[in-house]
Amino acid sequence: YEYLTAVRQFYDWRLLSDEYNYENPARQIDTDWIDRDTQNPKPTLEPNEVRALVQSAQTDRATALLSLLATTGMRIREATLIETDQIDFDERKIEELTTVKNDFGERTVYFSRKTRRHLKQYINGTRGKFASGEDSPYLFVSADYGQHGDNNKLSVDRARVDFVNAVKNCDEIQDKVTYKETADGKTRCSVGSHIMRRSYAQHWVDSDGSLIDLRNQVGWESLDTALDYLDDEVEKEMADRYGLDL
């Protein structure tokens, strides 16, 4: 339905002008059979469900990763690009975080006190075992140092495996999860890591948080005009007030 609507609007805007004088072909399509409900719903998780998901992580690395996603709204690819010298534990922030998928640029994000504890536990524990030999500059690293290239940076695919394993281990959210076997015999989970980002944003809005502050925390490209007269930074107090502490 959404695709058909977009095509119809395109013809109305571009082709049905004085220059063109013929019927919009999209309007000839019978749409009575179309289910108007979205075919690909994008669920979010309640704070208690997000908390349960973080607690279902199976390793210190996975716990730190999921907690960081849950309390910052960052994308999983952005998390894999973080270097340890970007982290300020006193201020609970990550500076110059690379924003992917748009031209927002680098940004500063704030994480919760519990996330700080998870990060320190991972860094002081299993991370040292992963990053054997020469230290990797990256926060999230893989086992078998030197075998994966790029300073042993955790791959996005491996990070997603950590997330999916936590989903499978979390009884509290199974009513929102389906599993489907793909053509190559693998099992695909319907819940991806982006649900953490959507849940973070939903919780922020439900708590009456400023959309501009949210935009700057998560790195949305929209609302650019508001930055002409509003502060372009997220304050730690705002992140504490509207974000999740997991």
PDB file of C-alpha atoms in Angstrom:
ATOM      1  CA  TYR A   1       0.000   0.000   0.000  1.00  0.00           C
ATOM      2  CA  GLU A   2       2.803   2.397   0.895  1.00  0.00           C
ATOM      3  CA  TYR A   3       4.628   1.642  -2.355  1.00  0.00           C
ATOM      4  CA  LEU A   4       1.469   2.220  -4.386  1.00  0.00           C
ATOM      5  CA  THR A   5       0.769   5.478  -2.557  1.00  0.00           C
ATOM      6  CA  ALA A   6       4.285   6.705  -3.312  1.00  0.00           C
ATOM      7  CA  VAL A   7       3.893   5.929  -7.025  1.00  0.00           C
ATOM      8  CA  ARG A   8       0.515   7.651  -7.146  1.00  0.00           C
ATOM      9  CA  GLN A   9       1.887  10.753  -5.423  1.00  0.00           C
ATOM     10  CA  PHE A  10       4.825  10.831  -7.815  1.00  0.00           C
ATOM     11  CA  TYR A  11       2.553  10.917 -10.846  1.00  0.00           C
ATOM     12  CA  ASP A  12       0.340  13.556  -9.250  1.00  0.00           C
ATOM     13  CA  TRP A  13       3.338  15.751  -8.529  1.00  0.00           C
ATOM     14  CA  ARG A  14       5.409  15.316 -11.676  1.00  0.00           C
ATOM     15  CA  LEU A  15       3.393  13.973 -14.553  1.00  0.00           C
ATOM     16  CA  LEU A  16      -0.068  15.436 -14.084  1.00  0.00           C
ATOM     17  CA  SER A  17       0.941  18.978 -14.855  1.00  0.00           C
ATOM     18  CA  ASP A  18       0.139  21.275 -17.740  1.00  0.00           C
ATOM     19  CA  GLU A  19       2.942  19.686 -19.691  1.00  0.00           C
ATOM     20  CA  TYR A  20       1.497  16.194 -19.342  1.00  0.00           C
ATOM     21  CA  ASN A  21      -2.174  15.422 -19.783  1.00  0.00           C
ATOM     22  CA  TYR A  22      -2.991  11.792 -19.179  1.00  0.00           C
ATOM     23  CA  GLU A  23      -4.447   9.693 -16.396  1.00  0.00           C
ATOM     24  CA  ASN A  24      -2.364   8.571 -13.471  1.00  0.00           C
ATOM     25  CA  PRO A  25      -1.876   4.804 -14.144  1.00  0.00           C
ATOM     26  CA  ALA A  26      -1.577   4.053 -10.430  1.00  0.00           C
ATOM     27  CA  ARG A  27      -5.177   5.134  -9.919  1.00  0.00           C
ATOM     28  CA  GLN A  28      -6.371   2.369 -12.250  1.00  0.00           C
ATOM     29  CA  ILE A  29      -5.202  -0.333  -9.834  1.00  0.00           C
ATOM     30  CA  ASP A  30      -7.822  -2.049  -7.708  1.00  0.00           C
ATOM     31  CA  THR A  31      -6.743  -1.556  -4.090  1.00  0.00           C
ATOM     32  CA  ASP A  32      -9.685  -3.235  -2.338  1.00  0.00           C
ATOM     33  CA  TRP A  33      -7.612  -6.353  -1.701  1.00  0.00           C
ATOM     34  CA  ILE A  34      -4.798  -4.467   0.052  1.00  0.00           C
ATOM     35  CA  ASP A  35      -4.568  -4.836   3.827  1.00  0.00           C
ATOM     36  CA  ARG A  36      -4.169  -1.268   5.009  1.00  0.00           C
ATOM     37  CA  ASP A  37      -2.311  -2.401   8.130  1.00  0.00           C
ATOM     38  CA  THR A  38       1.451  -2.301   7.716  1.00  0.00           C
ATOM     39  CA  GLN A  39       2.873  -5.598   6.516  1.00  0.00           C
ATOM     40  CA  ASN A  40       6.216  -5.035   8.244  1.00  0.00           C
ATOM     41  CA  PRO A  41       5.517  -3.661  11.726  1.00  0.00           C
ATOM     42  CA  LYS A  42       8.429  -2.158  13.590  1.00  0.00           C
ATOM     43  CA  PRO A  43       7.981  -3.129  17.223  1.00  0.00           C
ATOM     44  CA  THR A  44       9.594  -1.465  20.185  1.00  0.00           C
ATOM     45  CA  LEU A  45      10.387  -2.870  23.608  1.00  0.00           C
ATOM     46  CA  GLU A  46       9.218  -1.633  26.976  1.00  0.00           C
ATOM     47  CA  PRO A  47      11.978  -0.560  29.400  1.00  0.00           C
ATOM     48  CA  ASN A  48      11.589  -3.779  31.420  1.00  0.00           C
ATOM     49  CA  GLU A  49      11.908  -5.813  28.217  1.00  0.00           C
ATOM     50  CA  VAL A  50      15.041  -3.939  27.177  1.00  0.00           C
ATOM     51  CA  ARG A  51      16.467  -4.542  30.644  1.00  0.00           C
ATOM     52  CA  ALA A  52      15.698  -8.255  30.386  1.00  0.00           C
ATOM     53  CA  LEU A  53      17.326  -8.389  26.942  1.00  0.00           C
ATOM     54  CA  VAL A  54      20.538  -6.803  28.224  1.00  0.00           C
ATOM     55  CA  GLN A  55      20.572  -9.232  31.116  1.00  0.00           C
ATOM     56  CA  SER A  56      20.171 -12.119  28.656  1.00  0.00           C
ATOM     57  CA  ALA A  57      23.499 -11.380  26.955  1.00  0.00           C
ATOM     58  CA  GLN A  58      25.832 -14.350  27.252  1.00  0.00           C
ATOM     59  CA  THR A  59      29.217 -12.623  27.561  1.00  0.00           C
ATOM     60  CA  ASP A  60      30.657  -9.483  29.133  1.00  0.00           C
ATOM     61  CA  ARG A  61      31.251  -8.111  25.650  1.00  0.00           C
ATOM     62  CA  ALA A  62      27.662  -8.728  24.601  1.00  0.00           C
ATOM     63  CA  THR A  63      26.330  -7.200  27.821  1.00  0.00           C
ATOM     64  CA  ALA A  64      28.430  -4.064  27.331  1.00  0.00           C
ATOM     65  CA  LEU A  65      27.400  -3.842  23.674  1.00  0.00           C
ATOM     66  CA  LEU A  66      23.666  -4.256  24.294  1.00  0.00           C
ATOM     67  CA  SER A  67      23.691  -1.891  27.259  1.00  0.00           C
ATOM     68  CA  LEU A  68      25.454   0.730  25.140  1.00  0.00           C
ATOM     69  CA  LEU A  69      22.905   0.346  22.335  1.00  0.00           C
ATOM     70  CA  ALA A  70      20.019   0.505  24.802  1.00  0.00           C
ATOM     71  CA  THR A  71      21.139   3.638  26.649  1.00  0.00           C
ATOM     72  CA  THR A  72      22.462   5.719  23.748  1.00  0.00           C
ATOM     73  CA  GLY A  73      20.281   4.834  20.759  1.00  0.00           C
ATOM     74  CA  MET A  74      23.368   4.390  18.601  1.00  0.00           C
ATOM     75  CA  ARG A  75      23.431   2.014  15.648  1.00  0.00           C
ATOM     76  CA  ILE A  76      25.272  -1.279  16.009  1.00  0.00           C
ATOM     77  CA  ARG A  77      27.743  -0.342  13.259  1.00  0.00           C
ATOM     78  CA  GLU A  78      28.543   2.873  15.108  1.00  0.00           C
ATOM     79  CA  ALA A  79      29.285   0.855  18.247  1.00  0.00           C
ATOM     80  CA  THR A  80      31.820  -1.299  16.403  1.00  0.00           C
ATOM     81  CA  LEU A  81      33.717   1.840  15.320  1.00  0.00           C
ATOM     82  CA  ILE A  82      34.253   3.202  18.846  1.00  0.00           C
ATOM     83  CA  GLU A  83      37.856   3.461  19.999  1.00  0.00           C
ATOM     84  CA  THR A  84      38.721   3.315  23.681  1.00  0.00           C
ATOM     85  CA  ASP A  85      40.293   6.778  23.732  1.00  0.00           C
ATOM     86  CA  GLN A  86      36.930   8.281  22.722  1.00  0.00           C
ATOM     87  CA  ILE A  87      35.346   7.213  26.024  1.00  0.00           C
ATOM     88  CA  ASP A  88      35.175   9.602  28.971  1.00  0.00           C
ATOM     89  CA  PHE A  89      34.038   7.520  31.932  1.00  0.00           C
ATOM     90  CA  ASP A  90      33.868  10.465  34.331  1.00  0.00           C
ATOM     91  CA  GLU A  91      31.431  12.357  32.104  1.00  0.00           C
ATOM     92  CA  ARG A  92      29.891   9.129  30.794  1.00  0.00           C
ATOM     93  CA  LYS A  93      30.204  10.147  27.176  1.00  0.00           C
ATOM     94  CA  ILE A  94      31.686   9.023  23.885  1.00  0.00           C
ATOM     95  CA  GLU A  95      33.121  11.876  21.862  1.00  0.00           C
ATOM     96  CA  GLU A  96      33.451  12.156  18.087  1.00  0.00           C
ATOM     97  CA  LEU A  97      31.256   9.128  17.493  1.00  0.00           C
ATOM     98  CA  THR A  98      31.050   8.349  13.788  1.00  0.00           C
ATOM     99  CA  THR A  99      27.495   8.677  12.471  1.00  0.00           C
ATOM    100  CA  VAL A 100      26.742   6.169   9.730  1.00  0.00           C
ATOM    101  CA  LYS A 101      24.021   6.160   7.055  1.00  0.00           C
ATOM    102  CA  ASN A 102      23.719   9.949   6.798  1.00  0.00           C
ATOM    103  CA  ASP A 103      25.734  13.160   6.756  1.00  0.00           C
ATOM    104  CA  PHE A 104      25.101  14.138  10.382  1.00  0.00           C
ATOM    105  CA  GLY A 105      28.834  14.012  11.087  1.00  0.00           C
ATOM    106  CA  GLU A 106      30.517  13.120  14.353  1.00  0.00           C
ATOM    107  CA  ARG A 107      28.534  13.516  17.570  1.00  0.00           C
ATOM    108  CA  THR A 108      28.825  13.111  21.323  1.00  0.00           C
ATOM    109  CA  VAL A 109      26.582  10.582  23.054  1.00  0.00           C
ATOM    110  CA  TYR A 110      26.004   9.974  26.757  1.00  0.00           C
ATOM    111  CA  PHE A 111      25.549   6.599  28.396  1.00  0.00           C
ATOM    112  CA  SER A 112      24.095   5.573  31.737  1.00  0.00           C
ATOM    113  CA  ARG A 113      25.824   4.687  34.992  1.00  0.00           C
ATOM    114  CA  LYS A 114      24.980   1.008  34.593  1.00  0.00           C
ATOM    115  CA  THR A 115      26.382   1.036  31.079  1.00  0.00           C
ATOM    116  CA  ARG A 116      29.589   2.510  32.499  1.00  0.00           C
ATOM    117  CA  ARG A 117      29.784  -0.413  34.900  1.00  0.00           C
ATOM    118  CA  HIS A 118      29.209  -2.920  32.099  1.00  0.00           C
ATOM    119  CA  LEU A 119      31.844  -1.270  29.911  1.00  0.00           C
ATOM    120  CA  LYS A 120      34.455  -1.246  32.665  1.00  0.00           C
ATOM    121  CA  GLN A 121      33.740  -4.867  33.529  1.00  0.00           C
ATOM    122  CA  TYR A 122      34.252  -5.852  29.913  1.00  0.00           C
ATOM    123  CA  ILE A 123      37.367  -3.706  29.389  1.00  0.00           C
ATOM    124  CA  ASN A 124      39.020  -4.893  32.590  1.00  0.00           C
ATOM    125  CA  GLY A 125      38.061  -8.492  31.960  1.00  0.00           C
ATOM    126  CA  THR A 126      37.488 -10.360  28.739  1.00  0.00           C
ATOM    127  CA  ARG A 127      38.571  -7.576  26.378  1.00  0.00           C
ATOM    128  CA  GLY A 128      42.162  -8.055  27.484  1.00  0.00           C
ATOM    129  CA  LYS A 129      41.927 -11.719  26.556  1.00  0.00           C
ATOM    130  CA  PHE A 130      40.519 -10.901  23.119  1.00  0.00           C
ATOM    131  CA  ALA A 131      43.050  -8.194  22.295  1.00  0.00           C
ATOM    132  CA  SER A 132      46.153 -10.247  23.019  1.00  0.00           C
ATOM    133  CA  GLY A 133      49.503  -9.029  21.811  1.00  0.00           C
ATOM    134  CA  GLU A 134      49.433  -5.457  20.543  1.00  0.00           C
ATOM    135  CA  ASP A 135      46.451  -3.586  21.975  1.00  0.00           C
ATOM    136  CA  SER A 136      43.640  -2.838  19.561  1.00  0.00           C
ATOM    137  CA  PRO A 137      42.410   0.776  19.559  1.00  0.00           C
ATOM    138  CA  TYR A 138      38.815  -0.415  19.276  1.00  0.00           C
ATOM    139  CA  LEU A 139      36.467  -0.859  22.195  1.00  0.00           C
ATOM    140  CA  PHE A 140      34.842  -4.029  20.901  1.00  0.00           C
ATOM    141  CA  VAL A 141      37.319  -6.626  19.678  1.00  0.00           C
ATOM    142  CA  SER A 142      37.236 -10.243  18.567  1.00  0.00           C
ATOM    143  CA  ALA A 143      39.085 -13.322  19.722  1.00  0.00           C
ATOM    144  CA  ASP A 144      42.138 -14.596  17.807  1.00  0.00           C
ATOM    145  CA  TYR A 145      43.966 -11.289  17.562  1.00  0.00           C
ATOM    146  CA  GLY A 146      45.379 -10.610  14.119  1.00  0.00           C
ATOM    147  CA  GLN A 147      43.175 -13.131  12.351  1.00  0.00           C
ATOM    148  CA  HIS A 148      40.434 -10.707  11.327  1.00  0.00           C
ATOM    149  CA  GLY A 149      42.448  -7.692  10.214  1.00  0.00           C
ATOM    150  CA  ASP A 150      41.585  -4.049  10.945  1.00  0.00           C
ATOM    151  CA  ASN A 151      43.206  -4.210  14.404  1.00  0.00           C
ATOM    152  CA  ASN A 152      40.920  -7.057  15.422  1.00  0.00           C
ATOM    153  CA  LYS A 153      37.839  -4.809  15.397  1.00  0.00           C
ATOM    154  CA  LEU A 154      34.610  -6.640  16.113  1.00  0.00           C
ATOM    155  CA  SER A 155      32.704  -7.075  12.865  1.00  0.00           C
ATOM    156  CA  VAL A 156      29.115  -5.911  12.514  1.00  0.00           C
ATOM    157  CA  ASP A 157      28.042  -9.465  11.695  1.00  0.00           C
ATOM    158  CA  ARG A 158      29.661 -10.815  14.859  1.00  0.00           C
ATOM    159  CA  ALA A 159      28.062  -8.024  16.904  1.00  0.00           C
ATOM    160  CA  ARG A 160      24.680  -8.983  15.476  1.00  0.00           C
ATOM    161  CA  VAL A 161      25.299 -12.584  16.497  1.00  0.00           C
ATOM    162  CA  ASP A 162      25.855 -11.395  20.067  1.00  0.00           C
ATOM    163  CA  PHE A 163      22.547  -9.532  19.872  1.00  0.00           C
ATOM    164  CA  VAL A 164      20.580 -12.432  18.369  1.00  0.00           C
ATOM    165  CA  ASN A 165      21.944 -14.852  20.973  1.00  0.00           C
ATOM    166  CA  ALA A 166      20.643 -12.533  23.688  1.00  0.00           C
ATOM    167  CA  VAL A 167      17.239 -12.361  21.950  1.00  0.00           C
ATOM    168  CA  LYS A 168      16.996 -16.152  21.820  1.00  0.00           C
ATOM    169  CA  ASN A 169      17.903 -16.312  25.515  1.00  0.00           C
ATOM    170  CA  CYS A 170      15.340 -13.677  26.597  1.00  0.00           C
ATOM    171  CA  ASP A 171      12.004 -15.241  27.519  1.00  0.00           C
ATOM    172  CA  GLU A 172      10.393 -11.860  28.203  1.00  0.00           C
ATOM    173  CA  ILE A 173      10.315 -10.796  24.536  1.00  0.00           C
ATOM    174  CA  GLN A 174       9.594 -14.063  22.714  1.00  0.00           C
ATOM    175  CA  ASP A 175       6.033 -12.951  21.995  1.00  0.00           C
ATOM    176  CA  LYS A 176       7.542 -10.268  19.732  1.00  0.00           C
ATOM    177  CA  VAL A 177       9.973 -12.601  17.983  1.00  0.00           C
ATOM    178  CA  THR A 178       9.549 -14.988  15.083  1.00  0.00           C
ATOM    179  CA  TYR A 179      12.148 -17.239  13.496  1.00  0.00           C
ATOM    180  CA  LYS A 180      12.314 -18.231   9.844  1.00  0.00           C
ATOM    181  CA  GLU A 181      14.599 -20.679   8.106  1.00  0.00           C
ATOM    182  CA  THR A 182      16.312 -19.176   5.052  1.00  0.00           C
ATOM    183  CA  ALA A 183      17.168 -20.917   1.802  1.00  0.00           C
ATOM    184  CA  ASP A 184      20.713 -21.639   2.989  1.00  0.00           C
ATOM    185  CA  GLY A 185      19.440 -23.430   6.085  1.00  0.00           C
ATOM    186  CA  LYS A 186      20.156 -20.648   8.551  1.00  0.00           C
ATOM    187  CA  THR A 187      17.601 -19.327  11.028  1.00  0.00           C
ATOM    188  CA  ARG A 188      16.672 -15.660  10.704  1.00  0.00           C
ATOM    189  CA  CYS A 189      15.352 -13.740  13.694  1.00  0.00           C
ATOM    190  CA  SER A 190      12.657 -11.141  13.063  1.00  0.00           C
ATOM    191  CA  VAL A 191      14.044  -8.815  15.763  1.00  0.00           C
ATOM    192  CA  GLY A 192      17.179  -6.927  14.757  1.00  0.00           C
ATOM    193  CA  SER A 193      19.468  -4.711  16.780  1.00  0.00           C
ATOM    194  CA  HIS A 194      17.683  -1.601  15.470  1.00  0.00           C
ATOM    195  CA  ILE A 195      14.849  -2.346  17.903  1.00  0.00           C
ATOM    196  CA  MET A 196      17.133  -0.969  20.622  1.00  0.00           C
ATOM    197  CA  ARG A 197      17.402   2.339  18.767  1.00  0.00           C
ATOM    198  CA  ARG A 198      13.635   2.547  18.167  1.00  0.00           C
ATOM    199  CA  SER A 199      12.904   1.634  21.783  1.00  0.00           C
ATOM    200  CA  TYR A 200      15.335   4.269  23.036  1.00  0.00           C
ATOM    201  CA  ALA A 201      13.687   6.941  20.888  1.00  0.00           C
ATOM    202  CA  GLN A 202      10.188   5.844  21.888  1.00  0.00           C
ATOM    203  CA  HIS A 203      11.044   5.944  25.583  1.00  0.00           C
ATOM    204  CA  TRP A 204      12.580   9.403  25.181  1.00  0.00           C
ATOM    205  CA  VAL A 205       9.454  10.733  23.472  1.00  0.00           C
ATOM    206  CA  ASP A 206       7.139   9.015  25.972  1.00  0.00           C
ATOM    207  CA  SER A 207       9.062  10.797  28.727  1.00  0.00           C
ATOM    208  CA  ASP A 208       8.392  14.177  27.047  1.00  0.00           C
ATOM    209  CA  GLY A 209      12.021  14.605  26.038  1.00  0.00           C
ATOM    210  CA  SER A 210      12.982  17.242  23.476  1.00  0.00           C
ATOM    211  CA  LEU A 211      13.035  15.953  19.910  1.00  0.00           C
ATOM    212  CA  ILE A 212      15.973  18.225  19.153  1.00  0.00           C
ATOM    213  CA  ASP A 213      18.004  16.735  21.986  1.00  0.00           C
ATOM    214  CA  LEU A 214      16.991  13.271  20.839  1.00  0.00           C
ATOM    215  CA  ARG A 215      17.979  14.095  17.283  1.00  0.00           C
ATOM    216  CA  ASN A 216      21.443  15.148  18.421  1.00  0.00           C
ATOM    217  CA  GLN A 217      21.872  12.089  20.620  1.00  0.00           C
ATOM    218  CA  VAL A 218      20.944   9.529  17.966  1.00  0.00           C
ATOM    219  CA  GLY A 219      22.282  11.386  14.922  1.00  0.00           C
ATOM    220  CA  TRP A 220      19.166  11.887  12.833  1.00  0.00           C
ATOM    221  CA  GLU A 221      19.625  13.979   9.720  1.00  0.00           C
ATOM    222  CA  SER A 222      16.166  15.595   9.990  1.00  0.00           C
ATOM    223  CA  LEU A 223      15.236  18.682  12.030  1.00  0.00           C
ATOM    224  CA  ASP A 224      18.284  20.501  10.639  1.00  0.00           C
ATOM    225  CA  THR A 225      16.554  23.860  10.558  1.00  0.00           C
ATOM    226  CA  ALA A 226      15.959  23.737  14.317  1.00  0.00           C
ATOM    227  CA  LEU A 227      19.706  23.826  14.859  1.00  0.00           C
ATOM    228  CA  ASP A 228      19.797  27.377  13.509  1.00  0.00           C
ATOM    229  CA  TYR A 229      18.397  28.622  16.782  1.00  0.00           C
ATOM    230  CA  LEU A 230      18.713  25.710  19.246  1.00  0.00           C
ATOM    231  CA  ASP A 231      21.731  24.259  21.007  1.00  0.00           C
ATOM    232  CA  ASP A 232      23.458  21.589  18.939  1.00  0.00           C
ATOM    233  CA  GLU A 233      24.572  19.543  21.944  1.00  0.00           C
ATOM    234  CA  VAL A 234      22.893  16.992  24.174  1.00  0.00           C
ATOM    235  CA  GLU A 235      23.486  17.599  27.858  1.00  0.00           C
ATOM    236  CA  LYS A 236      24.346  14.703  30.115  1.00  0.00           C
ATOM    237  CA  GLU A 237      21.477  15.704  32.409  1.00  0.00           C
ATOM    238  CA  MET A 238      19.034  15.336  29.496  1.00  0.00           C
ATOM    239  CA  ALA A 239      20.377  11.884  28.659  1.00  0.00           C
ATOM    240  CA  ASP A 240      20.042  10.874  32.317  1.00  0.00           C
ATOM    241  CA  ARG A 241      16.495  12.201  32.515  1.00  0.00           C
ATOM    242  CA  TYR A 242      15.049  10.774  29.303  1.00  0.00           C
ATOM    243  CA  GLY A 243      17.342   7.887  28.459  1.00  0.00           C
ATOM    244  CA  LEU A 244      17.328   4.380  29.904  1.00  0.00           C
ATOM    245  CA  ASP A 245      19.615   3.317  32.750  1.00  0.00           C
ATOM    246  CA  LEU A 246      20.268  -0.362  32.037  1.00  0.00           C
TER     247      LEU A 246
END
